[in-house]
Amino acid sequence: MVTGLLARAWWDRLRGRLEPRPYPFEHAALLESPLRQLFASPRRVFAALDLKPAERVLEIGAGIGYYSLEATRRIGSSGRLICLDIQWEMLVEARRRLRAAGSESAEFVQASAEYLPFASGSFDHVILVTVLGEIPDRSQTLREIRRVLRPGGRLSVSEQLPDPDFVAPDTLRRQLRAAGFVEEATRKQFPLAYTSTWHVGK
């Protein structure tokens, strides 16, 4: 049953790859599939993200909050997490889940990643987990991310197959270097997945 739903969702997304688009809310339940929990659990992914207590963090493409709760745990009550998504339905579900888990520190913002509604230098860390490939104008998005990061702030991108929007490591490096980011580390977490962390260059 789950395997069939996964295959259908993957095929639906693959058919639409002529133009990048957000992960559809109608398939949101599959974001917690057993396969993803086994190979891309929040703890496994965030072990490579290296979030620090009290950081101001922007999660772009937060979706239903699958990774958001782990982010709040790592930055603590003194930190600040902004969950951003272009789909309001995703944010409603994310808010419900985080509040049910007792997290009150996260804020929820509906906006496009290409035009971030924040002042320059607002964040210590920006994270994107299997999101970058869904964004139509990556160059504009990376410029915006660099703008809202403080000097020396970090950007972490996590990618996983078999996501149809997967961004290969070499492609990511080329795009981030062109946007003025400096690579800190790229960690292969398990077969066909990686997390890459960068900081704002001078």
PDB file of C-alpha atoms in Angstrom:
ATOM      1  CA  MET A   1       0.000   0.000   0.000  1.00  0.00           C
ATOM      2  CA  VAL A   2       2.660   2.502   1.093  1.00  0.00           C
ATOM      3  CA  THR A   3       4.987   1.402  -1.707  1.00  0.00           C
ATOM      4  CA  GLY A   4       2.244   1.964  -4.270  1.00  0.00           C
ATOM      5  CA  LEU A   5       1.452   5.422  -2.932  1.00  0.00           C
ATOM      6  CA  LEU A   6       5.133   6.322  -2.959  1.00  0.00           C
ATOM      7  CA  ALA A   7       5.478   5.187  -6.558  1.00  0.00           C
ATOM      8  CA  ARG A   8       2.432   7.170  -7.628  1.00  0.00           C
ATOM      9  CA  ALA A   9       3.580  10.329  -5.846  1.00  0.00           C
ATOM     10  CA  TRP A  10       7.068   9.985  -7.338  1.00  0.00           C
ATOM     11  CA  TRP A  11       5.642   9.522 -10.838  1.00  0.00           C
ATOM     12  CA  ASP A  12       3.269  12.473 -10.449  1.00  0.00           C
ATOM     13  CA  ARG A  13       6.188  14.681  -9.490  1.00  0.00           C
ATOM     14  CA  LEU A  14       8.437  13.308 -12.229  1.00  0.00           C
ATOM     15  CA  ARG A  15       5.825  14.153 -14.872  1.00  0.00           C
ATOM     16  CA  GLY A  16       5.897  17.748 -13.697  1.00  0.00           C
ATOM     17  CA  ARG A  17       9.670  18.161 -13.787  1.00  0.00           C
ATOM     18  CA  LEU A  18       9.565  20.368 -16.873  1.00  0.00           C
ATOM     19  CA  GLU A  19       9.058  23.146 -14.358  1.00  0.00           C
ATOM     20  CA  PRO A  20      10.054  22.955 -10.667  1.00  0.00           C
ATOM     21  CA  ARG A  21       7.144  22.990  -8.260  1.00  0.00           C
ATOM     22  CA  PRO A  22       6.559  22.502  -4.515  1.00  0.00           C
ATOM     23  CA  TYR A  23       5.851  19.071  -3.082  1.00  0.00           C
ATOM     24  CA  PRO A  24       2.031  18.749  -3.246  1.00  0.00           C
ATOM     25  CA  PHE A  25       0.106  18.874   0.017  1.00  0.00           C
ATOM     26  CA  GLU A  26      -2.083  16.000  -1.198  1.00  0.00           C
ATOM     27  CA  HIS A  27       0.943  13.703  -0.823  1.00  0.00           C
ATOM     28  CA  ALA A  28       2.088  15.187   2.500  1.00  0.00           C
ATOM     29  CA  ALA A  29       1.481  11.950   4.422  1.00  0.00           C
ATOM     30  CA  LEU A  30       4.259  10.313   2.405  1.00  0.00           C
ATOM     31  CA  LEU A  31       6.782  12.694   3.946  1.00  0.00           C
ATOM     32  CA  GLU A  32       6.631  10.361   6.949  1.00  0.00           C
ATOM     33  CA  SER A  33       6.878   7.120   5.006  1.00  0.00           C
ATOM     34  CA  PRO A  34       8.631   4.178   6.724  1.00  0.00           C
ATOM     35  CA  LEU A  35      11.400   4.363   4.112  1.00  0.00           C
ATOM     36  CA  ARG A  36      12.119   8.001   4.923  1.00  0.00           C
ATOM     37  CA  GLN A  37      12.000   7.344   8.648  1.00  0.00           C
ATOM     38  CA  LEU A  38      14.520   4.541   8.191  1.00  0.00           C
ATOM     39  CA  PHE A  39      17.060   6.373   6.006  1.00  0.00           C
ATOM     40  CA  ALA A  40      16.311  10.075   6.516  1.00  0.00           C
ATOM     41  CA  SER A  41      14.960  10.458  10.026  1.00  0.00           C
ATOM     42  CA  PRO A  42      15.164  13.955  11.563  1.00  0.00           C
ATOM     43  CA  ARG A  43      17.854  12.830  14.015  1.00  0.00           C
ATOM     44  CA  ARG A  44      19.992  11.330  11.266  1.00  0.00           C
ATOM     45  CA  VAL A  45      19.719  14.385   9.026  1.00  0.00           C
ATOM     46  CA  PHE A  46      20.188  16.964  11.780  1.00  0.00           C
ATOM     47  CA  ALA A  47      23.264  15.204  13.123  1.00  0.00           C
ATOM     48  CA  ALA A  48      24.970  16.548   9.998  1.00  0.00           C
ATOM     49  CA  LEU A  49      23.353  20.011  10.091  1.00  0.00           C
ATOM     50  CA  ASP A  50      25.210  21.030  13.268  1.00  0.00           C
ATOM     51  CA  LEU A  51      22.611  23.439  14.643  1.00  0.00           C
ATOM     52  CA  LYS A  52      23.713  25.221  17.801  1.00  0.00           C
ATOM     53  CA  PRO A  53      21.777  26.360  20.890  1.00  0.00           C
ATOM     54  CA  ALA A  54      20.310  29.886  20.688  1.00  0.00           C
ATOM     55  CA  GLU A  55      20.750  30.121  16.910  1.00  0.00           C
ATOM     56  CA  ARG A  56      18.290  32.027  14.743  1.00  0.00           C
ATOM     57  CA  VAL A  57      17.316  29.460  12.110  1.00  0.00           C
ATOM     58  CA  LEU A  58      15.286  29.728   8.915  1.00  0.00           C
ATOM     59  CA  GLU A  59      13.934  26.456   7.547  1.00  0.00           C
ATOM     60  CA  ILE A  60      12.929  26.957   3.915  1.00  0.00           C
ATOM     61  CA  GLY A  61      10.327  24.501   2.664  1.00  0.00           C
ATOM     62  CA  ALA A  62       9.392  23.320   6.148  1.00  0.00           C
ATOM     63  CA  GLY A  63       6.365  21.447   4.833  1.00  0.00           C
ATOM     64  CA  ILE A  64       4.396  19.643   7.540  1.00  0.00           C
ATOM     65  CA  GLY A  65       7.193  20.129  10.059  1.00  0.00           C
ATOM     66  CA  TYR A  66       8.751  16.680   9.690  1.00  0.00           C
ATOM     67  CA  TYR A  67      12.204  18.104  10.472  1.00  0.00           C
ATOM     68  CA  SER A  68      11.129  21.248  12.346  1.00  0.00           C
ATOM     69  CA  LEU A  69      10.608  19.694  15.766  1.00  0.00           C
ATOM     70  CA  GLU A  70      14.149  18.324  15.785  1.00  0.00           C
ATOM     71  CA  ALA A  71      15.404  21.797  14.881  1.00  0.00           C
ATOM     72  CA  THR A  72      13.633  23.350  17.884  1.00  0.00           C
ATOM     73  CA  ARG A  73      15.130  20.719  20.171  1.00  0.00           C
ATOM     74  CA  ARG A  74      18.643  21.498  18.992  1.00  0.00           C
ATOM     75  CA  ILE A  75      18.454  25.297  19.220  1.00  0.00           C
ATOM     76  CA  GLY A  76      16.606  25.210  22.547  1.00  0.00           C
ATOM     77  CA  SER A  77      14.194  27.681  24.098  1.00  0.00           C
ATOM     78  CA  SER A  78      16.659  30.542  23.598  1.00  0.00           C
ATOM     79  CA  GLY A  79      16.791  29.910  19.848  1.00  0.00           C
ATOM     80  CA  ARG A  80      14.373  31.031  17.165  1.00  0.00           C
ATOM     81  CA  LEU A  81      13.043  28.899  14.310  1.00  0.00           C
ATOM     82  CA  ILE A  82      11.141  30.326  11.361  1.00  0.00           C
ATOM     83  CA  CYS A  83       9.309  27.665   9.337  1.00  0.00           C
ATOM     84  CA  LEU A  84       8.778  29.032   5.831  1.00  0.00           C
ATOM     85  CA  ASP A  85       6.710  27.418   3.115  1.00  0.00           C
ATOM     86  CA  ILE A  86       4.870  28.662   0.050  1.00  0.00           C
ATOM     87  CA  GLN A  87       1.866  26.422   0.812  1.00  0.00           C
ATOM     88  CA  TRP A  88      -0.388  27.580   3.634  1.00  0.00           C
ATOM     89  CA  GLU A  89      -1.833  24.073   4.150  1.00  0.00           C
ATOM     90  CA  MET A  90       1.636  22.759   4.936  1.00  0.00           C
ATOM     91  CA  LEU A  91       2.215  25.440   7.556  1.00  0.00           C
ATOM     92  CA  VAL A  92      -1.143  24.811   9.232  1.00  0.00           C
ATOM     93  CA  GLU A  93      -0.212  21.154   9.660  1.00  0.00           C
ATOM     94  CA  ALA A  94       3.323  22.004  10.794  1.00  0.00           C
ATOM     95  CA  ARG A  95       1.997  24.371  13.447  1.00  0.00           C
ATOM     96  CA  ARG A  96      -0.477  21.764  14.690  1.00  0.00           C
ATOM     97  CA  ARG A  97       2.249  19.135  14.985  1.00  0.00           C
ATOM     98  CA  LEU A  98       4.756  21.344  16.766  1.00  0.00           C
ATOM     99  CA  ARG A  99       2.201  22.711  19.211  1.00  0.00           C
ATOM    100  CA  ALA A 100       0.979  19.172  19.945  1.00  0.00           C
ATOM    101  CA  ALA A 101       4.578  18.217  20.734  1.00  0.00           C
ATOM    102  CA  GLY A 102       4.867  21.135  23.167  1.00  0.00           C
ATOM    103  CA  SER A 103       7.030  23.386  21.006  1.00  0.00           C
ATOM    104  CA  GLU A 104       6.126  27.066  21.275  1.00  0.00           C
ATOM    105  CA  SER A 105       9.303  28.637  19.886  1.00  0.00           C
ATOM    106  CA  ALA A 106       8.671  28.148  16.158  1.00  0.00           C
ATOM    107  CA  GLU A 107       7.065  30.793  13.964  1.00  0.00           C
ATOM    108  CA  PHE A 108       5.333  30.101  10.652  1.00  0.00           C
ATOM    109  CA  VAL A 109       5.609  32.272   7.545  1.00  0.00           C
ATOM    110  CA  GLN A 110       4.013  31.758   4.134  1.00  0.00           C
ATOM    111  CA  ALA A 111       6.299  33.152   1.451  1.00  0.00           C
ATOM    112  CA  SER A 112       8.322  32.306  -1.620  1.00  0.00           C
ATOM    113  CA  ALA A 113      11.957  31.345  -1.111  1.00  0.00           C
ATOM    114  CA  GLU A 114      12.791  33.673  -3.985  1.00  0.00           C
ATOM    115  CA  TYR A 115      11.677  36.764  -2.034  1.00  0.00           C
ATOM    116  CA  LEU A 116      12.317  36.276   1.673  1.00  0.00           C
ATOM    117  CA  PRO A 117      10.352  38.733   3.862  1.00  0.00           C
ATOM    118  CA  PHE A 118      13.147  39.302   6.372  1.00  0.00           C
ATOM    119  CA  ALA A 119      15.699  41.995   7.060  1.00  0.00           C
ATOM    120  CA  SER A 120      19.295  41.494   5.967  1.00  0.00           C
ATOM    121  CA  GLY A 121      21.421  39.591   8.473  1.00  0.00           C
ATOM    122  CA  SER A 122      18.422  38.140  10.333  1.00  0.00           C
ATOM    123  CA  PHE A 123      19.632  34.540  10.653  1.00  0.00           C
ATOM    124  CA  ASP A 124      22.591  32.500  11.864  1.00  0.00           C
ATOM    125  CA  HIS A 125      21.658  29.419   9.856  1.00  0.00           C
ATOM    126  CA  VAL A 126      19.407  28.636   6.887  1.00  0.00           C
ATOM    127  CA  ILE A 127      18.466  25.026   6.186  1.00  0.00           C
ATOM    128  CA  LEU A 128      16.855  23.311   3.190  1.00  0.00           C
ATOM    129  CA  VAL A 129      16.057  19.591   3.326  1.00  0.00           C
ATOM    130  CA  THR A 130      15.122  18.147  -0.089  1.00  0.00           C
ATOM    131  CA  VAL A 131      13.770  21.539  -1.166  1.00  0.00           C
ATOM    132  CA  LEU A 132      16.272  23.336  -3.410  1.00  0.00           C
ATOM    133  CA  GLY A 133      15.355  21.366  -6.532  1.00  0.00           C
ATOM    134  CA  GLU A 134      11.701  22.402  -6.165  1.00  0.00           C
ATOM    135  CA  ILE A 135      12.519  26.113  -6.483  1.00  0.00           C
ATOM    136  CA  PRO A 136      12.182  27.617  -9.996  1.00  0.00           C
ATOM    137  CA  ASP A 137      14.804  30.378  -9.640  1.00  0.00           C
ATOM    138  CA  ARG A 138      17.644  28.965  -7.561  1.00  0.00           C
ATOM    139  CA  SER A 139      20.018  31.836  -8.302  1.00  0.00           C
ATOM    140  CA  GLN A 140      17.562  34.385  -6.935  1.00  0.00           C
ATOM    141  CA  THR A 141      16.864  32.184  -3.919  1.00  0.00           C
ATOM    142  CA  LEU A 142      20.554  31.815  -3.107  1.00  0.00           C
ATOM    143  CA  ARG A 143      21.017  35.585  -3.345  1.00  0.00           C
ATOM    144  CA  GLU A 144      18.157  36.033  -0.908  1.00  0.00           C
ATOM    145  CA  ILE A 145      19.564  33.427   1.467  1.00  0.00           C
ATOM    146  CA  ARG A 146      22.930  35.145   1.445  1.00  0.00           C
ATOM    147  CA  ARG A 147      21.227  38.474   2.158  1.00  0.00           C
ATOM    148  CA  VAL A 148      19.277  37.253   5.205  1.00  0.00           C
ATOM    149  CA  LEU A 149      22.280  35.449   6.716  1.00  0.00           C
ATOM    150  CA  ARG A 150      24.509  37.359   9.106  1.00  0.00           C
ATOM    151  CA  PRO A 151      28.210  37.717   8.194  1.00  0.00           C
ATOM    152  CA  GLY A 152      29.697  34.256   8.644  1.00  0.00           C
ATOM    153  CA  GLY A 153      26.224  32.702   8.779  1.00  0.00           C
ATOM    154  CA  ARG A 154      25.774  29.165   7.494  1.00  0.00           C
ATOM    155  CA  LEU A 155      23.636  27.478   4.866  1.00  0.00           C
ATOM    156  CA  SER A 156      22.974  23.735   5.027  1.00  0.00           C
ATOM    157  CA  VAL A 157      21.432  21.774   2.159  1.00  0.00           C
ATOM    158  CA  SER A 158      20.387  18.139   2.520  1.00  0.00           C
ATOM    159  CA  GLU A 159      19.480  16.039  -0.527  1.00  0.00           C
ATOM    160  CA  GLN A 160      18.170  12.480  -0.773  1.00  0.00           C
ATOM    161  CA  LEU A 161      17.341  10.033  -3.545  1.00  0.00           C
ATOM    162  CA  PRO A 162      14.959   8.837  -4.948  1.00  0.00           C
ATOM    163  CA  ASP A 163      13.576  12.389  -4.735  1.00  0.00           C
ATOM    164  CA  PRO A 164      12.842  13.483  -8.353  1.00  0.00           C
ATOM    165  CA  ASP A 165      14.065  16.976  -7.390  1.00  0.00           C
ATOM    166  CA  PHE A 166      17.452  15.670  -6.216  1.00  0.00           C
ATOM    167  CA  VAL A 167      20.303  18.148  -6.677  1.00  0.00           C
ATOM    168  CA  ALA A 168      23.613  16.385  -7.299  1.00  0.00           C
ATOM    169  CA  PRO A 169      26.606  17.445  -5.145  1.00  0.00           C
ATOM    170  CA  ASP A 170      28.590  18.819  -8.106  1.00  0.00           C
ATOM    171  CA  THR A 171      25.613  20.885  -9.259  1.00  0.00           C
ATOM    172  CA  LEU A 172      25.116  22.234  -5.751  1.00  0.00           C
ATOM    173  CA  ARG A 173      28.787  23.188  -5.432  1.00  0.00           C
ATOM    174  CA  ARG A 174      28.748  25.050  -8.718  1.00  0.00           C
ATOM    175  CA  GLN A 175      25.622  27.014  -7.823  1.00  0.00           C
ATOM    176  CA  LEU A 176      26.655  27.879  -4.269  1.00  0.00           C
ATOM    177  CA  ARG A 177      30.147  28.987  -5.259  1.00  0.00           C
ATOM    178  CA  ALA A 178      28.645  31.217  -7.944  1.00  0.00           C
ATOM    179  CA  ALA A 179      26.404  32.735  -5.261  1.00  0.00           C
ATOM    180  CA  GLY A 180      29.385  33.583  -3.044  1.00  0.00           C
ATOM    181  CA  PHE A 181      29.236  30.765  -0.488  1.00  0.00           C
ATOM    182  CA  VAL A 182      32.277  28.913   0.849  1.00  0.00           C
ATOM    183  CA  GLU A 183      32.084  25.174   1.487  1.00  0.00           C
ATOM    184  CA  GLU A 184      32.708  23.927   5.024  1.00  0.00           C
ATOM    185  CA  ALA A 185      31.857  20.235   4.749  1.00  0.00           C
ATOM    186  CA  THR A 186      29.820  17.778   2.715  1.00  0.00           C
ATOM    187  CA  ARG A 187      28.843  14.602   4.520  1.00  0.00           C
ATOM    188  CA  LYS A 188      27.509  11.480   2.865  1.00  0.00           C
ATOM    189  CA  GLN A 189      25.003  10.232   5.409  1.00  0.00           C
ATOM    190  CA  PHE A 190      23.993   6.982   3.737  1.00  0.00           C
ATOM    191  CA  PRO A 191      23.867   5.724   0.133  1.00  0.00           C
ATOM    192  CA  LEU A 192      22.323   8.276  -2.225  1.00  0.00           C
ATOM    193  CA  ALA A 193      22.046  11.116   0.295  1.00  0.00           C
ATOM    194  CA  TYR A 194      24.248  13.925   1.576  1.00  0.00           C
ATOM    195  CA  THR A 195      24.262  17.128   3.626  1.00  0.00           C
ATOM    196  CA  SER A 196      26.425  20.077   2.598  1.00  0.00           C
ATOM    197  CA  THR A 197      27.179  23.054   4.868  1.00  0.00           C
ATOM    198  CA  TRP A 198      28.476  26.407   3.611  1.00  0.00           C
ATOM    199  CA  HIS A 199      29.101  29.863   5.021  1.00  0.00           C
ATOM    200  CA  VAL A 200      28.811  33.351   3.629  1.00  0.00           C
ATOM    201  CA  GLY A 201      32.040  34.363   1.918  1.00  0.00           C
ATOM    202  CA  LYS A 202      33.613  37.796   2.059  1.00  0.00           C
TER     203      LYS A 202
END
